[in-house]
PDB file of C-alpha atoms in Angstrom:
ATOM      1  CA  UNK A   1      74.417 311.107 -52.823  1.00 54.00           C
ATOM      2  CA  UNK A   2      73.500 308.045 -50.745  1.00 56.00           C
ATOM      3  CA  UNK A   3      76.959 306.603 -51.301  1.00 59.00           C
ATOM      4  CA  UNK A   4      78.538 309.857 -50.075  1.00 57.00           C
ATOM      5  CA  UNK A   5      76.405 309.801 -46.912  1.00 57.00           C
ATOM      6  CA  UNK A   6      77.363 306.143 -46.354  1.00 56.00           C
ATOM      7  CA  UNK A   7      81.068 306.922 -46.769  1.00 61.00           C
ATOM      8  CA  UNK A   8      80.789 309.882 -44.392  1.00 53.00           C
ATOM      9  CA  UNK A   9      79.026 307.618 -41.882  1.00 56.00           C
ATOM     10  CA  UNK A  10      81.808 305.036 -42.088  1.00 63.00           C
ATOM     11  CA  UNK A  11      84.494 307.714 -41.712  1.00 62.00           C
ATOM     12  CA  UNK A  12      82.646 309.179 -38.707  1.00 59.00           C
ATOM     13  CA  UNK A  13      82.392 305.727 -37.120  1.00 54.00           C
ATOM     14  CA  UNK A  14      86.117 305.095 -37.651  1.00 61.00           C
ATOM     15  CA  UNK A  15      86.991 308.466 -36.097  1.00 62.00           C
ATOM     16  CA  UNK A  16      84.702 307.719 -33.134  1.00 55.00           C
ATOM     17  CA  UNK A  17      86.365 304.324 -32.591  1.00 61.00           C
ATOM     18  CA  UNK A  18      89.857 305.818 -32.770  1.00 61.00           C
ATOM     19  CA  UNK A  19      88.843 308.590 -30.354  1.00 56.00           C
ATOM     20  CA  UNK A  20      87.307 306.066 -27.959  1.00 55.00           C
ATOM     21  CA  UNK A  21      90.453 303.887 -28.021  1.00 58.00           C
ATOM     22  CA  UNK A  22      92.677 306.918 -27.538  1.00 57.00           C
ATOM     23  CA  UNK A  23      90.700 308.285 -24.588  1.00 59.00           C
ATOM     24  CA  UNK A  24      90.021 305.057 -22.711  1.00 56.00           C
ATOM     25  CA  UNK A  25      92.818 302.664 -23.564  1.00 56.00           C
ATOM     26  CA  UNK A  26      95.800 304.919 -24.025  1.00 56.00           C
ATOM     27  CA  UNK A  27      98.644 305.137 -21.560  1.00 54.00           C
ATOM     28  CA  UNK A  28      98.747 308.503 -19.762  1.00 50.00           C
ATOM     29  CA  UNK A  29     101.026 310.975 -21.467  1.00 52.00           C
ATOM     30  CA  UNK A  30     103.011 313.829 -19.932  1.00 51.00           C
ATOM     31  CA  UNK A  31      99.957 316.098 -19.921  1.00 48.00           C
ATOM     32  CA  UNK A  32      98.249 313.473 -17.767  1.00 53.00           C
ATOM     33  CA  UNK A  33     101.018 313.607 -15.160  1.00 60.00           C
ATOM     34  CA  UNK A  34      98.684 315.691 -13.011  1.00 63.00           C
ATOM     35  CA  UNK A  35      96.331 312.709 -12.729  1.00 63.00           C
ATOM     36  CA  UNK A  36      99.224 310.452 -11.711  1.00 66.00           C
ATOM     37  CA  UNK A  37     100.340 313.027  -9.123  1.00 85.00           C
ATOM     38  CA  UNK A  38      96.739 313.260  -7.938  1.00 90.00           C
ATOM     39  CA  UNK A  39      96.645 309.470  -7.681  1.00 92.00           C
ATOM     40  CA  UNK A  40      99.703 309.506  -5.414  1.00 92.00           C
ATOM     41  CA  UNK A  41      98.351 312.355  -3.288  1.00 94.00           C
ATOM     42  CA  UNK A  42      94.938 310.710  -2.944  1.00 95.00           C
ATOM     43  CA  UNK A  43      96.482 307.309  -2.189  1.00 95.00           C
ATOM     44  CA  UNK A  44      98.813 308.697   0.483  1.00 96.00           C
ATOM     45  CA  UNK A  45      96.084 310.851   2.064  1.00 96.00           C
ATOM     46  CA  UNK A  46      93.674 307.909   2.218  1.00 96.00           C
ATOM     47  CA  UNK A  47      96.417 305.654   3.565  1.00 97.00           C
ATOM     48  CA  UNK A  48      97.299 308.162   6.303  1.00 97.00           C
ATOM     49  CA  UNK A  49      93.663 308.730   7.272  1.00 97.00           C
ATOM     50  CA  UNK A  50      93.103 304.971   7.474  1.00 97.00           C
ATOM     51  CA  UNK A  51      96.052 304.647   9.845  1.00 97.00           C
ATOM     52  CA  UNK A  52      94.767 307.544  11.972  1.00 97.00           C
ATOM     53  CA  UNK A  53      91.279 306.043  12.209  1.00 97.00           C
ATOM     54  CA  UNK A  54      92.708 302.671  13.200  1.00 97.00           C
ATOM     55  CA  UNK A  55      94.708 304.367  15.950  1.00 97.00           C
ATOM     56  CA  UNK A  56      91.643 306.347  17.083  1.00 97.00           C
ATOM     57  CA  UNK A  57      89.581 303.159  17.341  1.00 97.00           C
ATOM     58  CA  UNK A  58      92.368 301.298  19.119  1.00 97.00           C
ATOM     59  CA  UNK A  59      92.794 304.122  21.647  1.00 96.00           C
ATOM     60  CA  UNK A  60      89.052 304.351  22.241  1.00 96.00           C
ATOM     61  CA  UNK A  61      88.855 300.587  22.794  1.00 97.00           C
ATOM     62  CA  UNK A  62      91.576 300.848  25.438  1.00 96.00           C
ATOM     63  CA  UNK A  63      90.284 304.017  27.060  1.00 95.00           C
ATOM     64  CA  UNK A  64      86.583 303.102  27.174  1.00 95.00           C
ATOM     65  CA  UNK A  65      86.966 299.306  27.416  1.00 95.00           C
ATOM     66  CA  UNK A  66      84.884 299.170  24.256  1.00 95.00           C
ATOM     67  CA  UNK A  67      86.251 296.110  22.441  1.00 95.00           C
ATOM     68  CA  UNK A  68      82.941 294.261  22.657  1.00 96.00           C
ATOM     69  CA  UNK A  69      80.669 297.296  22.453  1.00 96.00           C
ATOM     70  CA  UNK A  70      78.836 297.953  19.221  1.00 94.00           C
ATOM     71  CA  UNK A  71      80.246 300.554  16.849  1.00 92.00           C
ATOM     72  CA  UNK A  72      77.530 299.761  14.316  1.00 90.00           C
ATOM     73  CA  UNK A  73      74.350 297.812  14.868  1.00 91.00           C
ATOM     74  CA  UNK A  74      76.018 294.540  13.859  1.00 93.00           C
ATOM     75  CA  UNK A  75      79.749 295.174  14.407  1.00 95.00           C
ATOM     76  CA  UNK A  76      81.815 295.672  17.545  1.00 96.00           C
ATOM     77  CA  UNK A  77      84.735 298.065  17.820  1.00 96.00           C
ATOM     78  CA  UNK A  78      87.142 295.135  17.908  1.00 97.00           C
ATOM     79  CA  UNK A  79      85.741 293.391  14.828  1.00 97.00           C
ATOM     80  CA  UNK A  80      85.640 296.671  12.902  1.00 97.00           C
ATOM     81  CA  UNK A  81      89.268 297.383  13.804  1.00 97.00           C
ATOM     82  CA  UNK A  82      90.236 293.903  12.586  1.00 97.00           C
ATOM     83  CA  UNK A  83      88.309 294.506   9.366  1.00 96.00           C
ATOM     84  CA  UNK A  84      89.970 297.896   8.886  1.00 96.00           C
ATOM     85  CA  UNK A  85      93.453 296.470   9.355  1.00 97.00           C
ATOM     86  CA  UNK A  86      92.768 293.729   6.833  1.00 96.00           C
ATOM     87  CA  UNK A  87      91.352 296.076   4.191  1.00 95.00           C
ATOM     88  CA  UNK A  88      94.148 298.582   4.813  1.00 95.00           C
ATOM     89  CA  UNK A  89      96.742 295.894   4.153  1.00 95.00           C
ATOM     90  CA  UNK A  90      94.900 294.783   1.010  1.00 94.00           C
ATOM     91  CA  UNK A  91      94.001 298.187  -0.446  1.00 93.00           C
ATOM     92  CA  UNK A  92      96.281 300.858   1.022  1.00 94.00           C
ATOM     93  CA  UNK A  93      99.635 299.205   1.631  1.00 94.00           C
ATOM     94  CA  UNK A  94     102.932 300.616   0.387  1.00 94.00           C
ATOM     95  CA  UNK A  95     103.530 297.443  -1.616  1.00 93.00           C
ATOM     96  CA  UNK A  96     100.221 297.907  -3.434  1.00 92.00           C
ATOM     97  CA  UNK A  97     101.142 301.493  -4.244  1.00 91.00           C
ATOM     98  CA  UNK A  98     104.480 300.344  -5.639  1.00 91.00           C
ATOM     99  CA  UNK A  99     102.658 297.799  -7.815  1.00 90.00           C
ATOM    100  CA  UNK A 100     100.330 300.557  -9.041  1.00 86.00           C
ATOM    101  CA  UNK A 101     103.318 302.697  -9.965  1.00 84.00           C
ATOM    102  CA  UNK A 102     104.832 299.829 -11.951  1.00 87.00           C
ATOM    103  CA  UNK A 103     101.663 299.385 -14.007  1.00 86.00           C
ATOM    104  CA  UNK A 104     101.085 301.347 -17.171  1.00 85.00           C
ATOM    105  CA  UNK A 105      97.652 302.630 -16.168  1.00 85.00           C
ATOM    106  CA  UNK A 106      95.295 303.986 -18.766  1.00 88.00           C
ATOM    107  CA  UNK A 107      93.665 307.337 -18.246  1.00 87.00           C
ATOM    108  CA  UNK A 108      90.317 305.708 -17.425  1.00 90.00           C
ATOM    109  CA  UNK A 109      91.963 303.317 -14.927  1.00 90.00           C
ATOM    110  CA  UNK A 110      93.719 306.215 -13.219  1.00 90.00           C
ATOM    111  CA  UNK A 111      90.460 308.176 -12.943  1.00 92.00           C
ATOM    112  CA  UNK A 112      88.642 305.097 -11.614  1.00 93.00           C
ATOM    113  CA  UNK A 113      91.284 304.470  -8.930  1.00 93.00           C
ATOM    114  CA  UNK A 114      91.248 308.132  -7.877  1.00 94.00           C
ATOM    115  CA  UNK A 115      87.446 308.086  -7.546  1.00 95.00           C
ATOM    116  CA  UNK A 116      87.628 304.880  -5.533  1.00 95.00           C
ATOM    117  CA  UNK A 117      90.199 306.431  -3.210  1.00 96.00           C
ATOM    118  CA  UNK A 118      88.034 309.553  -2.825  1.00 96.00           C
ATOM    119  CA  UNK A 119      85.118 307.326  -1.807  1.00 96.00           C
ATOM    120  CA  UNK A 120      87.284 305.483   0.743  1.00 96.00           C
ATOM    121  CA  UNK A 121      88.604 308.794   2.073  1.00 96.00           C
ATOM    122  CA  UNK A 122      85.067 310.092   2.543  1.00 96.00           C
ATOM    123  CA  UNK A 123      84.003 306.932   4.409  1.00 96.00           C
ATOM    124  CA  UNK A 124      87.104 307.087   6.614  1.00 97.00           C
ATOM    125  CA  UNK A 125      86.438 310.736   7.375  1.00 96.00           C
ATOM    126  CA  UNK A 126      82.928 309.866   8.573  1.00 96.00           C
ATOM    127  CA  UNK A 127      84.356 307.195  10.898  1.00 96.00           C
ATOM    128  CA  UNK A 128      87.015 309.616  12.159  1.00 96.00           C
ATOM    129  CA  UNK A 129      84.311 312.179  12.965  1.00 96.00           C
ATOM    130  CA  UNK A 130      82.277 309.504  14.745  1.00 95.00           C
ATOM    131  CA  UNK A 131      85.311 308.513  16.802  1.00 95.00           C
ATOM    132  CA  UNK A 132      85.995 312.144  17.738  1.00 95.00           C
ATOM    133  CA  UNK A 133      82.397 312.504  18.881  1.00 95.00           C
ATOM    134  CA  UNK A 134      82.565 309.286  20.892  1.00 94.00           C
ATOM    135  CA  UNK A 135      85.817 310.432  22.521  1.00 91.00           C
ATOM    136  CA  UNK A 136      84.249 313.771  23.416  1.00 93.00           C
ATOM    137  CA  UNK A 137      81.158 312.113  24.887  1.00 93.00           C
ATOM    138  CA  UNK A 138      83.297 309.638  26.814  1.00 91.00           C
ATOM    139  CA  UNK A 139      85.475 312.433  28.209  1.00 88.00           C
ATOM    140  CA  UNK A 140      82.392 314.405  29.258  1.00 86.00           C
ATOM    141  CA  UNK A 141      80.911 311.316  30.922  1.00 85.00           C
ATOM    142  CA  UNK A 142      84.153 310.645  32.829  1.00 82.00           C
ATOM    143  CA  UNK A 143      84.413 314.286  33.867  1.00 77.00           C
ATOM    144  CA  UNK A 144      80.796 314.247  35.063  1.00 77.00           C
ATOM    145  CA  UNK A 145      81.368 311.010  36.993  1.00 75.00           C
ATOM    146  CA  UNK A 146      84.441 312.501  38.683  1.00 71.00           C
ATOM    147  CA  UNK A 147      82.507 315.636  39.570  1.00 72.00           C
ATOM    148  CA  UNK A 148      79.678 313.573  41.074  1.00 73.00           C
ATOM    149  CA  UNK A 149      82.181 311.412  42.968  1.00 69.00           C
ATOM    150  CA  UNK A 150      83.873 314.521  44.356  1.00 66.00           C
ATOM    151  CA  UNK A 151      80.490 315.945  45.408  1.00 67.00           C
ATOM    152  CA  UNK A 152      79.596 312.692  47.178  1.00 68.00           C
ATOM    153  CA  UNK A 153      82.909 312.691  49.045  1.00 70.00           C
ATOM    154  CA  UNK A 154      82.234 316.196  50.328  1.00 72.00           C
ATOM    155  CA  UNK A 155      78.917 315.127  51.831  1.00 66.00           C
TER     156      UNK A 155
END
């Protein structure tokens, strides 16, 4: 009886190891094509949003003369834009995507990359929203200044 339980334990352990290897170290198969398609969609969406945010920051710097103004408590608009361009080139470039496509990614690697891209997308979206708010506030301030200037001219 004890030998039977020991044999069943060994068989269970072998099955668990095979299952683990299959799930985490296997190359994606055709049924996992959705994850690869999702990887491309998430990569391209994050890449596009990064480019949009860079353009938003660049335009705000020019419009509001904000290159040396603080975007965060320890980072100026200009230094953040430089940082964004560098990380975009390292993490979201077309050449990196081509390298990813050439790799035989495992299912777990694909999931990890997708989650990482989702995190980047979320962070970029927060910056984009902040830039939209700053643009709105800047436009309101300029409009108010023009209105006050016009009122002073009429006096």
